[in-house]
Each structure stands twice: as structure tokens, then as C-alpha cells.
Short mmCIF file of C-alpha atoms and ligand atoms in Angstrom, two decimals:
data_model
loop_
_atom_site.label_atom_id
_atom_site.label_comp_id
_atom_site.label_asym_id
_atom_site.label_seq_id
_atom_site.Cartn_x
_atom_site.Cartn_y
_atom_site.Cartn_z
CA MET A 1 -175.56 1.62 -156.83
CA LYS A 2 -173.29 -1.74 -156.01
CA MET A 3 -175.09 -4.73 -157.62
CA SER A 4 -175.81 -7.26 -156.35
CA ALA A 5 -174.04 -10.51 -157.57
CA GLU A 6 -176.80 -13.56 -159.23
CA SER A 7 -175.94 -16.96 -156.91
CA PHE A 8 -175.52 -20.43 -158.96
CA GLU A 9 -174.15 -23.22 -157.83
CA TYR A 10 -171.67 -23.50 -160.85
CA ALA A 11 -170.73 -21.08 -163.10
CA VAL A 12 -168.67 -22.26 -166.39
CA VAL A 13 -166.31 -19.33 -167.78
CA GLY A 14 -166.13 -20.34 -171.49
CA GLY A 15 -168.72 -20.70 -174.45
CA GLY A 16 -166.76 -23.15 -176.81
CA ILE A 17 -167.38 -26.98 -176.80
CA GLN A 18 -165.80 -27.48 -173.38
CA GLY A 19 -167.51 -25.15 -171.56
CA LEU A 20 -171.01 -25.73 -173.43
CA SER A 21 -171.12 -29.75 -173.14
CA ALA A 22 -169.76 -28.88 -168.99
CA ALA A 23 -172.86 -26.51 -168.07
CA TYR A 24 -175.25 -28.81 -170.19
CA GLU A 25 -174.10 -31.66 -167.82
CA LEU A 26 -174.74 -29.69 -165.37
CA ALA A 27 -178.00 -28.00 -165.79
CA LYS A 28 -179.10 -32.44 -166.70
CA ILE A 29 -178.33 -33.41 -163.57
CA GLY A 30 -180.46 -30.35 -162.35
CA ARG A 31 -177.47 -28.38 -160.77
CA SER A 32 -178.35 -24.72 -160.78
CA VAL A 33 -175.66 -23.29 -163.43
CA VAL A 34 -174.33 -20.18 -165.33
CA LEU A 35 -172.44 -20.41 -168.38
CA LEU A 36 -170.04 -17.09 -169.12
CA GLU A 37 -168.94 -16.30 -172.90
CA GLU A 38 -166.79 -12.76 -173.55
CA ARG A 39 -167.87 -12.81 -177.23
CA TYR A 40 -170.55 -15.08 -179.08
CA LEU A 41 -170.93 -18.95 -178.65
CA GLY A 42 -168.47 -20.79 -180.41
CA SER A 43 -166.02 -17.86 -180.80
CA GLY A 44 -162.93 -19.47 -179.88
CA SER A 45 -161.61 -22.37 -181.40
CA THR A 46 -164.83 -24.75 -181.13
CA GLY A 47 -166.39 -22.30 -184.64
CA ARG A 48 -162.85 -22.24 -186.22
CA GLY A 49 -162.74 -26.11 -186.44
CA PHE A 50 -163.48 -28.64 -188.68
CA GLY A 51 -165.77 -30.55 -187.02
CA GLY A 52 -163.64 -34.04 -187.02
CA ILE A 53 -164.89 -36.62 -184.89
CA ARG A 54 -162.26 -39.83 -185.15
CA THR A 55 -161.87 -42.29 -181.99
CA LEU A 56 -158.13 -43.31 -183.76
CA HIS A 57 -155.75 -41.63 -181.59
CA GLY A 58 -151.95 -42.15 -180.44
CA ASP A 59 -152.78 -42.10 -176.73
CA GLU A 60 -154.34 -44.61 -174.54
CA SER A 61 -156.56 -42.78 -172.32
CA TYR A 62 -157.56 -40.24 -175.17
CA VAL A 63 -158.90 -43.65 -177.08
CA ARG A 64 -160.87 -44.15 -174.03
CA VAL A 65 -162.50 -41.29 -173.75
CA ALA A 66 -162.56 -40.56 -177.84
CA VAL A 67 -165.19 -44.46 -177.78
CA LYS A 68 -167.11 -42.76 -175.16
CA SER A 69 -167.23 -39.92 -177.18
CA MET A 70 -168.41 -41.14 -180.32
CA SER A 71 -170.64 -43.72 -178.38
CA MET A 72 -172.51 -39.86 -177.12
CA TRP A 73 -172.11 -38.15 -180.87
CA ARG A 74 -174.49 -41.67 -182.25
CA LYS A 75 -177.07 -40.08 -180.18
CA LEU A 76 -176.31 -36.20 -179.06
CA SER A 77 -178.23 -34.43 -182.54
CA GLN A 78 -181.94 -36.40 -180.48
CA GLU A 79 -180.89 -36.17 -177.53
CA LEU A 80 -180.19 -31.46 -178.03
CA ARG A 81 -183.40 -32.23 -180.11
CA TYR A 82 -181.35 -30.23 -182.72
CA ASN A 83 -179.99 -31.07 -186.39
CA LEU A 84 -176.10 -31.05 -185.73
CA MET A 85 -175.11 -31.34 -189.22
CA LEU A 86 -173.83 -34.98 -188.47
CA ARG A 87 -172.22 -37.16 -191.36
CA LYS A 88 -170.53 -40.03 -191.36
CA ALA A 89 -167.72 -39.13 -193.17
CA GLY A 90 -164.54 -41.65 -192.49
CA TYR A 91 -161.00 -40.50 -191.87
CA LEU A 92 -158.10 -41.23 -194.41
CA PHE A 93 -154.92 -40.89 -192.74
CA LEU A 94 -152.24 -40.34 -195.91
CA LEU A 95 -148.83 -41.46 -194.23
CA TYR A 96 -145.44 -40.19 -196.76
CA THR A 97 -142.57 -42.14 -194.33
CA ARG A 98 -141.64 -45.77 -193.09
CA GLU A 99 -142.13 -43.84 -189.25
CA GLU A 100 -145.51 -42.69 -189.76
CA GLU A 101 -146.25 -46.17 -191.12
CA GLU A 102 -144.83 -47.86 -188.19
CA ARG A 103 -146.46 -45.21 -185.59
CA MET A 104 -149.35 -45.96 -187.24
CA GLU A 105 -149.36 -49.84 -186.97
CA GLU A 106 -148.95 -49.46 -183.06
CA ASN A 107 -151.91 -46.84 -182.63
CA ILE A 108 -154.06 -48.98 -184.57
CA LYS A 109 -153.30 -52.48 -182.75
CA MET A 110 -153.69 -50.53 -179.70
CA ALA A 111 -156.65 -49.22 -180.54
CA ARG A 112 -158.54 -51.71 -181.92
CA ARG A 113 -158.49 -52.97 -177.78
CA TYR A 114 -161.16 -50.75 -177.94
CA GLY A 115 -163.57 -51.72 -180.82
CA VAL A 116 -161.85 -49.21 -183.00
CA LYS A 117 -162.26 -49.81 -186.66
CA ALA A 118 -159.11 -48.22 -188.88
CA ARG A 119 -156.64 -50.47 -190.94
CA PHE A 120 -153.85 -50.33 -194.15
CA ILE A 121 -155.66 -50.53 -197.07
CA ASP A 122 -154.37 -50.23 -200.75
CA PRO A 123 -154.54 -47.12 -202.43
CA SER A 124 -156.29 -48.52 -205.72
CA GLU A 125 -159.27 -49.31 -203.32
CA LEU A 126 -159.66 -45.48 -203.07
CA ASN A 127 -162.25 -44.59 -205.16
CA THR A 128 -160.50 -40.66 -205.18
CA PRO A 129 -159.31 -39.61 -208.42
CA TYR A 130 -159.00 -36.17 -207.30
CA LEU A 131 -156.34 -37.15 -205.12
CA ASP A 132 -152.43 -37.26 -205.82
CA LEU A 133 -150.96 -40.17 -204.21
CA SER A 134 -147.87 -40.60 -206.18
CA GLU A 135 -145.66 -40.13 -202.99
CA VAL A 136 -148.19 -41.61 -200.72
CA ALA A 137 -146.45 -44.70 -198.97
CA ALA A 138 -149.66 -46.08 -197.09
CA VAL A 139 -152.96 -44.85 -196.19
CA VAL A 140 -154.70 -45.47 -193.44
CA GLU A 141 -158.84 -46.08 -194.07
CA HIS A 142 -161.26 -44.96 -190.35
CA PRO A 143 -164.73 -45.06 -191.48
CA GLU A 144 -166.71 -44.96 -188.39
CA ALA A 145 -165.17 -41.38 -188.24
CA LEU A 146 -167.81 -38.32 -188.04
CA VAL A 147 -167.39 -34.65 -189.49
CA ALA A 148 -170.01 -32.03 -187.53
CA LEU A 149 -171.12 -28.64 -188.40
CA PRO A 150 -169.25 -27.30 -185.29
CA PHE A 151 -171.97 -24.46 -184.81
CA SER A 152 -175.13 -26.45 -185.09
CA VAL A 153 -173.49 -28.03 -182.09
CA VAL A 154 -172.68 -24.87 -179.34
CA TRP A 155 -176.39 -24.10 -180.89
CA GLY A 156 -177.92 -27.27 -179.66
CA TYR A 157 -175.86 -27.45 -176.53
CA TRP A 158 -177.15 -23.83 -175.73
CA ARG A 159 -180.44 -24.88 -176.59
CA GLY A 160 -180.16 -27.78 -174.40
CA ILE A 161 -178.65 -25.67 -171.36
CA SER A 162 -181.80 -23.46 -171.60
CA ARG A 163 -184.36 -25.89 -172.11
CA LEU A 164 -182.66 -27.76 -168.56
CA GLY A 165 -182.63 -24.22 -166.92
CA GLY A 166 -178.84 -23.39 -166.83
CA ALA A 167 -178.54 -19.43 -167.80
CA VAL A 168 -175.98 -18.29 -170.77
CA LYS A 169 -175.27 -14.95 -170.65
CA THR A 170 -172.91 -13.59 -173.89
CA TRP A 171 -170.87 -10.81 -174.58
CA GLU A 172 -169.61 -10.68 -170.75
CA LYS A 173 -166.18 -11.20 -170.36
CA VAL A 174 -165.02 -12.64 -166.87
CA VAL A 175 -162.44 -10.02 -165.66
CA ASP A 176 -161.30 -11.26 -162.65
CA ILE A 177 -162.45 -14.57 -159.88
CA GLU A 178 -162.16 -13.77 -156.16
CA VAL A 179 -161.42 -16.67 -153.65
CA ASP A 180 -164.28 -15.69 -150.77
CA GLY A 181 -165.93 -18.37 -149.11
CA GLY A 182 -166.77 -19.85 -152.39
CA PHE A 183 -166.19 -17.66 -156.15
CA LYS A 184 -167.17 -14.21 -156.60
CA LEU A 185 -166.73 -13.29 -160.80
CA LYS A 186 -166.01 -10.49 -161.71
CA THR A 187 -167.66 -9.54 -165.45
CA THR A 188 -167.55 -6.80 -167.90
CA ARG A 189 -171.43 -6.58 -167.38
CA GLY A 190 -172.06 -7.29 -163.14
CA ALA A 191 -171.12 -10.02 -160.85
CA TYR A 192 -171.87 -13.69 -159.90
CA ARG A 193 -171.39 -16.10 -156.95
CA ALA A 194 -170.47 -19.47 -157.42
CA ASP A 195 -169.86 -22.63 -155.30
CA VAL A 196 -167.75 -24.36 -158.24
CA VAL A 197 -166.37 -23.05 -160.99
CA ILE A 198 -164.51 -24.53 -164.05
CA ILE A 199 -162.54 -22.49 -166.34
CA ALA A 200 -163.17 -23.65 -170.01
CA ALA A 201 -161.56 -20.59 -171.72
CA GLY A 202 -159.40 -21.95 -174.37
CA SER A 203 -156.42 -19.95 -174.73
CA GLY A 204 -158.21 -17.13 -172.25
CA SER A 205 -157.83 -19.71 -169.86
CA ILE A 206 -153.96 -18.38 -169.07
CA GLU A 207 -154.95 -14.86 -168.31
CA LEU A 208 -157.69 -16.05 -165.92
CA LEU A 209 -155.55 -18.94 -164.26
CA LYS A 210 -152.50 -16.60 -163.54
CA LYS A 211 -155.10 -14.40 -161.54
CA LEU A 212 -155.90 -16.97 -159.85
CA GLY A 213 -152.56 -18.19 -158.80
CA VAL A 214 -153.16 -21.09 -160.58
CA GLU A 215 -149.66 -22.16 -162.67
CA LEU A 216 -149.85 -24.58 -165.36
CA PRO A 217 -147.77 -24.97 -168.11
CA LEU A 218 -149.96 -23.75 -171.19
CA ALA A 219 -148.60 -22.26 -174.78
CA VAL A 220 -150.71 -20.60 -177.21
CA VAL A 221 -149.69 -22.34 -181.03
CA LYS A 222 -151.71 -20.90 -184.13
CA LYS A 223 -153.91 -22.73 -186.35
CA GLU A 224 -154.65 -22.02 -189.63
CA ALA A 225 -156.65 -22.43 -192.06
CA VAL A 226 -158.10 -22.12 -196.08
CA VAL A 227 -161.45 -22.04 -197.28
CA THR A 228 -162.04 -22.39 -201.24
CA GLU A 229 -164.80 -21.67 -203.46
CA SER A 230 -168.09 -24.17 -203.23
CA LEU A 231 -167.20 -27.05 -205.31
CA LYS A 232 -170.15 -30.33 -205.72
CA PRO A 233 -169.62 -32.80 -203.19
CA PHE A 234 -166.68 -34.45 -204.51
CA LEU A 235 -164.46 -35.15 -201.10
CA LYS A 236 -166.33 -37.53 -198.34
CA PRO A 237 -163.73 -38.37 -195.85
CA LEU A 238 -161.55 -35.76 -194.14
CA ILE A 239 -158.22 -36.31 -194.76
CA VAL A 240 -154.74 -36.36 -192.61
CA THR A 241 -151.67 -36.02 -194.06
CA PRO A 242 -148.41 -35.18 -192.01
CA LYS A 243 -149.18 -31.15 -193.04
CA ILE A 244 -152.64 -30.30 -193.66
CA ALA A 245 -156.12 -31.90 -193.28
CA VAL A 246 -158.63 -31.41 -195.60
CA VAL A 247 -162.44 -31.51 -195.18
CA GLN A 248 -165.12 -30.20 -197.62
CA SER A 249 -168.00 -28.60 -195.80
CA ALA A 250 -171.37 -28.73 -196.16
CA ARG A 251 -171.80 -25.55 -198.58
CA GLY A 252 -169.19 -27.65 -200.94
CA GLU A 253 -166.15 -25.19 -199.90
CA VAL A 254 -162.66 -27.04 -199.45
CA LEU A 255 -160.77 -26.45 -196.02
CA ALA A 256 -157.54 -26.63 -195.24
CA ASP A 257 -155.31 -26.31 -192.18
CA TYR A 258 -152.17 -26.23 -190.60
CA TYR A 259 -150.63 -25.24 -187.17
CA ALA A 260 -147.30 -23.12 -187.30
CA GLU A 261 -145.70 -24.53 -183.71
CA ASP A 262 -142.40 -22.37 -184.12
CA ILE A 263 -144.18 -18.52 -184.89
CA PRO A 264 -145.01 -16.88 -182.15
CA THR A 265 -148.23 -15.44 -181.38
CA THR A 266 -150.36 -14.69 -178.20
CA PRO A 267 -154.01 -15.22 -177.09
CA GLU A 268 -155.32 -12.09 -178.63
CA ASP A 269 -153.56 -12.90 -181.89
CA LEU A 270 -156.18 -14.68 -184.46
CA SER A 271 -154.66 -12.63 -187.58
CA ALA A 272 -154.74 -14.70 -190.75
CA THR A 273 -151.42 -14.28 -192.53
CA HIS A 274 -150.54 -14.51 -196.12
CA TYR A 275 -147.77 -17.01 -195.12
CA MET A 276 -149.81 -19.74 -194.14
CA ALA A 277 -152.64 -19.33 -196.72
CA SER A 278 -149.42 -19.87 -199.35
CA PHE A 279 -148.28 -22.77 -197.28
CA VAL A 280 -151.49 -24.93 -196.96
CA ALA A 281 -152.66 -23.61 -200.51
CA LYS A 282 -149.17 -25.30 -201.52
CA TYR A 283 -149.92 -29.21 -200.25
CA LEU A 284 -153.36 -28.58 -201.19
CA ILE A 285 -152.90 -28.14 -204.88
CA LYS A 286 -149.88 -30.82 -204.25
CA LEU A 287 -153.10 -33.18 -202.79
CA ILE A 288 -155.95 -31.89 -205.01
CA PRO A 289 -154.37 -30.68 -208.24
CA LYS A 290 -158.00 -29.78 -209.73
CA LEU A 291 -157.72 -27.13 -206.93
CA ALA A 292 -154.84 -24.94 -208.68
CA LEU A 293 -158.13 -23.50 -210.76
CA VAL A 294 -160.32 -23.04 -207.67
CA ASN A 295 -159.84 -19.88 -205.61
CA VAL A 296 -159.55 -19.60 -202.05
CA ILE A 297 -162.43 -16.79 -200.33
CA ARG A 298 -161.04 -16.33 -197.25
CA GLN A 299 -159.06 -17.60 -193.82
CA TRP A 300 -159.79 -17.71 -190.28
CA ALA A 301 -157.10 -18.64 -187.91
CA GLY A 302 -157.83 -20.12 -184.14
CA HIS A 303 -155.75 -21.36 -181.07
CA TYR A 304 -154.13 -24.82 -180.29
CA VAL A 305 -153.36 -24.60 -176.40
CA SER A 306 -150.46 -26.59 -175.96
CA THR A 307 -148.85 -28.82 -172.44
CA PRO A 308 -145.34 -29.81 -172.35
CA ASP A 309 -146.97 -32.95 -173.28
CA LEU A 310 -149.09 -32.28 -175.62
CA LYS A 311 -152.57 -33.56 -173.65
CA PRO A 312 -155.32 -31.44 -172.43
CA ALA A 313 -154.91 -30.43 -168.23
CA ILE A 314 -158.89 -31.88 -167.13
CA GLY A 315 -159.35 -31.41 -162.81
CA ASP A 316 -159.29 -29.79 -159.84
CA VAL A 317 -156.54 -27.25 -159.49
CA GLY A 318 -158.07 -25.82 -156.34
CA GLU A 319 -160.99 -26.43 -154.33
CA ASN A 320 -163.96 -26.13 -156.16
CA LEU A 321 -162.06 -25.30 -158.82
CA TRP A 322 -162.09 -27.66 -162.16
CA VAL A 323 -160.49 -26.70 -165.50
CA SER A 324 -160.75 -28.34 -168.97
CA VAL A 325 -157.69 -26.26 -170.73
CA GLY A 326 -155.10 -27.15 -172.42
CA TRP A 327 -157.00 -28.54 -176.20
CA ARG A 328 -154.96 -28.98 -179.22
CA SER A 329 -156.89 -31.22 -181.69
CA GLY A 330 -159.91 -33.00 -180.37
CA GLY A 331 -161.14 -30.35 -178.08
CA PHE A 332 -163.89 -30.74 -180.13
CA MET A 333 -164.19 -34.21 -180.82
CA MET A 334 -163.61 -35.15 -176.99
CA GLY A 335 -166.49 -32.80 -175.79
CA PRO A 336 -169.44 -34.46 -175.23
CA ALA A 337 -167.04 -37.18 -173.11
CA VAL A 338 -164.89 -34.58 -171.66
CA GLY A 339 -168.13 -32.72 -170.44
CA LYS A 340 -170.12 -35.13 -168.76
CA LEU A 341 -167.06 -36.65 -166.97
CA LEU A 342 -166.04 -33.43 -165.64
CA ALA A 343 -169.20 -32.04 -164.40
CA GLU A 344 -169.88 -35.60 -162.70
CA SER A 345 -166.40 -35.09 -161.82
CA ALA A 346 -166.95 -31.74 -160.06
CA VAL A 347 -170.61 -32.56 -158.32
CA ARG A 348 -168.26 -35.55 -156.62
CA GLY A 349 -165.80 -33.35 -155.75
CA LYS A 350 -163.00 -35.80 -157.27
CA LEU A 351 -161.48 -36.29 -160.30
CA LEU A 352 -163.67 -40.05 -162.05
CA SER A 353 -160.71 -42.28 -162.96
CA GLU A 354 -161.32 -42.11 -166.77
CA LEU A 355 -159.81 -38.26 -166.15
CA GLU A 356 -156.87 -39.14 -164.14
CA SER A 357 -154.27 -39.43 -166.54
CA PHE A 358 -155.17 -35.85 -167.77
CA SER A 359 -154.99 -34.75 -164.22
CA PRO A 360 -153.31 -31.38 -163.89
CA TYR A 361 -151.57 -32.41 -160.74
CA ARG A 362 -149.24 -34.27 -163.32
CA PHE A 363 -147.45 -30.48 -163.70
CA LYS A 364 -146.26 -30.73 -160.05
CA ARG A 365 -144.75 -33.98 -159.79
C1 LIG B 401 -158.34 -24.60 -187.87
C2 LIG B 401 -159.04 -25.19 -186.65
C3 LIG B 401 -159.34 -26.81 -187.25
C4 LIG B 401 -159.64 -27.82 -186.07
N1 LIG B 401 -160.68 -28.95 -186.54
C5 LIG B 401 -160.65 -29.76 -184.65
C6 LIG B 401 -161.33 -31.07 -185.59
O1 LIG B 401 -161.86 -31.54 -186.55
N2 LIG B 401 -161.89 -32.30 -184.73
C7 LIG B 401 -161.51 -31.56 -183.48
O2 LIG B 401 -162.17 -32.30 -182.65
N3 LIG B 401 -160.83 -30.47 -183.12
C8 LIG B 401 -160.65 -29.46 -183.71
N4 LIG B 401 -159.71 -28.53 -183.95
C9 LIG B 401 -159.41 -28.30 -182.30
C10 LIG B 401 -160.99 -27.55 -181.60
O3 LIG B 401 -160.85 -26.88 -182.22
C11 LIG B 401 -160.46 -27.36 -180.10
O4 LIG B 401 -159.15 -27.91 -179.43
C12 LIG B 401 -161.90 -27.21 -179.19
O5 LIG B 401 -162.57 -26.56 -180.12
C13 LIG B 401 -161.11 -26.20 -178.36
O6 LIG B 401 -162.45 -26.18 -177.26
P1 LIG B 401 -162.39 -25.12 -175.91
O7 LIG B 401 -164.05 -25.41 -175.49
O8 LIG B 401 -161.61 -25.92 -175.14
O9 LIG B 401 -162.00 -23.69 -176.32
P2 LIG B 401 -162.77 -22.35 -177.41
O10 LIG B 401 -163.77 -23.27 -178.32
O11 LIG B 401 -162.10 -21.79 -177.51
O12 LIG B 401 -163.65 -21.55 -176.03
C14 LIG B 401 -163.35 -20.89 -175.39
C15 LIG B 401 -163.86 -19.85 -175.23
O13 LIG B 401 -163.56 -19.03 -173.93
C16 LIG B 401 -163.95 -17.47 -173.84
N5 LIG B 401 -163.50 -16.97 -172.90
C17 LIG B 401 -162.16 -16.70 -173.17
N6 LIG B 401 -161.86 -15.88 -171.89
C18 LIG B 401 -162.63 -15.64 -171.83
C19 LIG B 401 -162.51 -14.63 -170.55
N7 LIG B 401 -162.20 -14.43 -169.46
N8 LIG B 401 -164.72 -14.47 -169.90
C20 LIG B 401 -165.41 -15.44 -170.95
N9 LIG B 401 -165.14 -15.97 -172.10
C21 LIG B 401 -163.95 -16.42 -171.66
C22 LIG B 401 -163.55 -17.50 -175.84
O14 LIG B 401 -163.69 -16.80 -176.20
C23 LIG B 401 -164.24 -18.67 -176.11
O15 LIG B 401 -165.66 -18.60 -177.13
C24 LIG B 401 -159.23 -27.35 -184.55
C25 LIG B 401 -159.02 -26.13 -184.23
C26 LIG B 401 -158.66 -25.68 -185.52
C27 LIG B 401 -158.47 -24.02 -184.90
#
């Protein structure tokens, strides 16, 4: 028996923050929308990230969207009626060379034009006796930065979409998308029709776009995290060094991560390796020596999806076909604003100016 396909105006592929925020914004303006997720919500990089949210970036177009996202984050728990476990942790950037300092000076100067708060501070001002700063040349404090619990955000958006009448289907992989006067999406459990499709499937986007004949220069990079035993809260800021990023979770675990640009991987490869665990642990102990006495209890891997200019590709790639792909760091923190701007762009049929510098067409020139 042939199953009839449910019809929606919009189909969003991918239940990470990019897909969830776009689907939520569409439902919020009364559009009929279905979100299709291969596994569970947040099972991609979103649930494997650290939840850091900052506005200080090196790229001006990034800063503009990050500032918009930050103002949305501040109201998001209330809007979604869900506790996103947001805390004003702040970021500390530890710099080790003069070149890093100079680059950061430029970034801060540019970001300040958008109201971003960040400044160089004397390491002696820091109340962080647990940090070994002996080789650090300079420290930058970014006090307005937040840390959220990624899964709370995922569940908050899911609740929001459902409350607004949108459909969220999990354990349903999109295996094919046909273009026939609209789109027909075949999944592992059925089929859906949609007038407009948004692909936000993280590393899974590569295969889907290939099937649609869309060529985008996307490459997968593995990012691995280690997690320690729980310690009483001692590490307030999220710390970024050129080697690793470190944060203490709400459960007290210390999380540290690094990405290996040069180790080949595939969209299916989510294996955590001993090599990376030792690498991260070495730098973690150098930074916080007392952690030498603490065990790593688990580790995981996630993906960065990379483009040649290291910026995401957001926009249309064909008639009524939109993407938010190619996210490295920042895919989480930029989620609320990008979802809103992308949803509005898809409804208007034209990419909003705030997203223009992320347009996938830049790779066609
Ligand atoms: C260790 C680590 C730490 C990080 N820390 C931070 C941080 O502090 N701050 C920050 O902003 N960013 C951080 N990031 C980056 C951030 O997690 C990502 O940029 C962001 O989550 C990307 O979101 P996404 O929705 O594009 O992709 P994903 O979260 O990967 O979501 C894509 C979803 O699509 C689904 N999917 C794939 N193929 C299909 C298909 N065919 N059909 C249906 N569904 C499909 C997947 O199952 C997945 O759930 C970190 C990443 C890692 C790995």
C-alpha cells in the first residue's frame, strides 16, 4: 500500500540548534512546519558542545549577528517558557604570543563598535589561583558571555515548536529529496511534501546536498571533548586558549575540548580517540595543575563542518531550498538569531542583508 505524504509549507531537516531555531521561528509566525531529525534532538554537534555564547569574534558580520543573538538569548528562557540553565559565566581568552595579542586588539576594537564588552586585564586582577598563567602573555576578559546547557535549549525549542502547532519528528532520517513542483522528502519511516525546504543537518547535510545536485565546499573536522569527575564549582568563566577550551558544567565536571584539523574523518565518524584524550588532558593539566589528581570519566566527539573561509553557508541554494550549514564554533551561540533571520528570509524568498556575507553564492564567484 502506498502511504500518502503529509503536507507542510516548510520542512526543516536536522534537529540541532540551527534547525530547531528556524522551525520555531516559522511556527511563531504561523507557518506550517515539520522538523525531521534522524536520531534524537541534539544528537549532532549541538548536544556535544559546551554551550558557550559570546559576542567577541574576529569577523565583523559574525559580530553583528552574535550581538543580535545575545539579546535573544537573554530573553529566550522566558520566551520558550523553559529553563535553559543560562549563566553569566564570562569568557577568558589566554594569549601566549605577541601575534595573538595583536589580532585580539584588532578584534576588540572592531567588536566595541557594536557595543561588545571585552578588555585586556592584568593577570593579577584574576581571582583564579587554580590557573597556571606562567607562560601567558596576556588575558582578555569578555564578561557578558554566557554559558547554557545545550540539551535544555534543544528541549526548550522542541516545546516551543510543539506549543505553536509545528511538528517535530525524531528517529526519522531524510534519505531522499525529490523536486517536483515543491519537494517530496522520503524518510526512513514515510514521506512528506513541503513547498520550502531548509537543510540544517550538520555533517549530514553533505550527503543530502549532493543528492540534490548542490555543490558546496563542506568538509568535516572532528572535535573531541574530555569530561572529568565532578568537582565543587571553582571555574566560573569559560576559558579559551589557542590549544583547548575549558568550562565547568552545571554537574561540576570539567569539560575540555580540541579539534584536529589534520586528522581525516567522515560525517559518520563520531569515535572518540585515545590520542585526542591524551592531547587535551596534557594541556588541561598544564593549565589547571590540580586536575592531575582527577579522573577523566568519559569523552566524546562531535563535528565542525568547515568551508574554505571558515564561515557558515546560510541562504538559498536553489528555488525554495535553503541551508544553514558549515558551522564550526559559533553554531550554537548564533542559533537564535540565525534561525530567526533564516526563517524570515525563507518566508520573503530573499536573503536578509544581515546574512548576506554568509550567502552560499560566495563560493560560486
Ligand atoms: C566539543 C564541542 C564543543 C563546542 N562548543 C561550542 C560552544 O561552546 N559554543 C558554540 O556556539 N558552539 C560550540 N560548538 C559548535 C556547535 O556545537 C555547532 O556549531 C552547532 O551545534 C551546529 O549546530 P547544527 O544545528 O548546525 O548541527 P547539529 O547539531 O549537528 O545538528 C544537525 C542534526 O541533523 C541531523 N541529521 C543529519 N542528517 C540527517 C538526515 N539525513 N535526516 C534527518 N536528520 C539529519 C543530525 O542527527 C543532527 O541532530 C562545539 C562543538 C563541539 C563538537
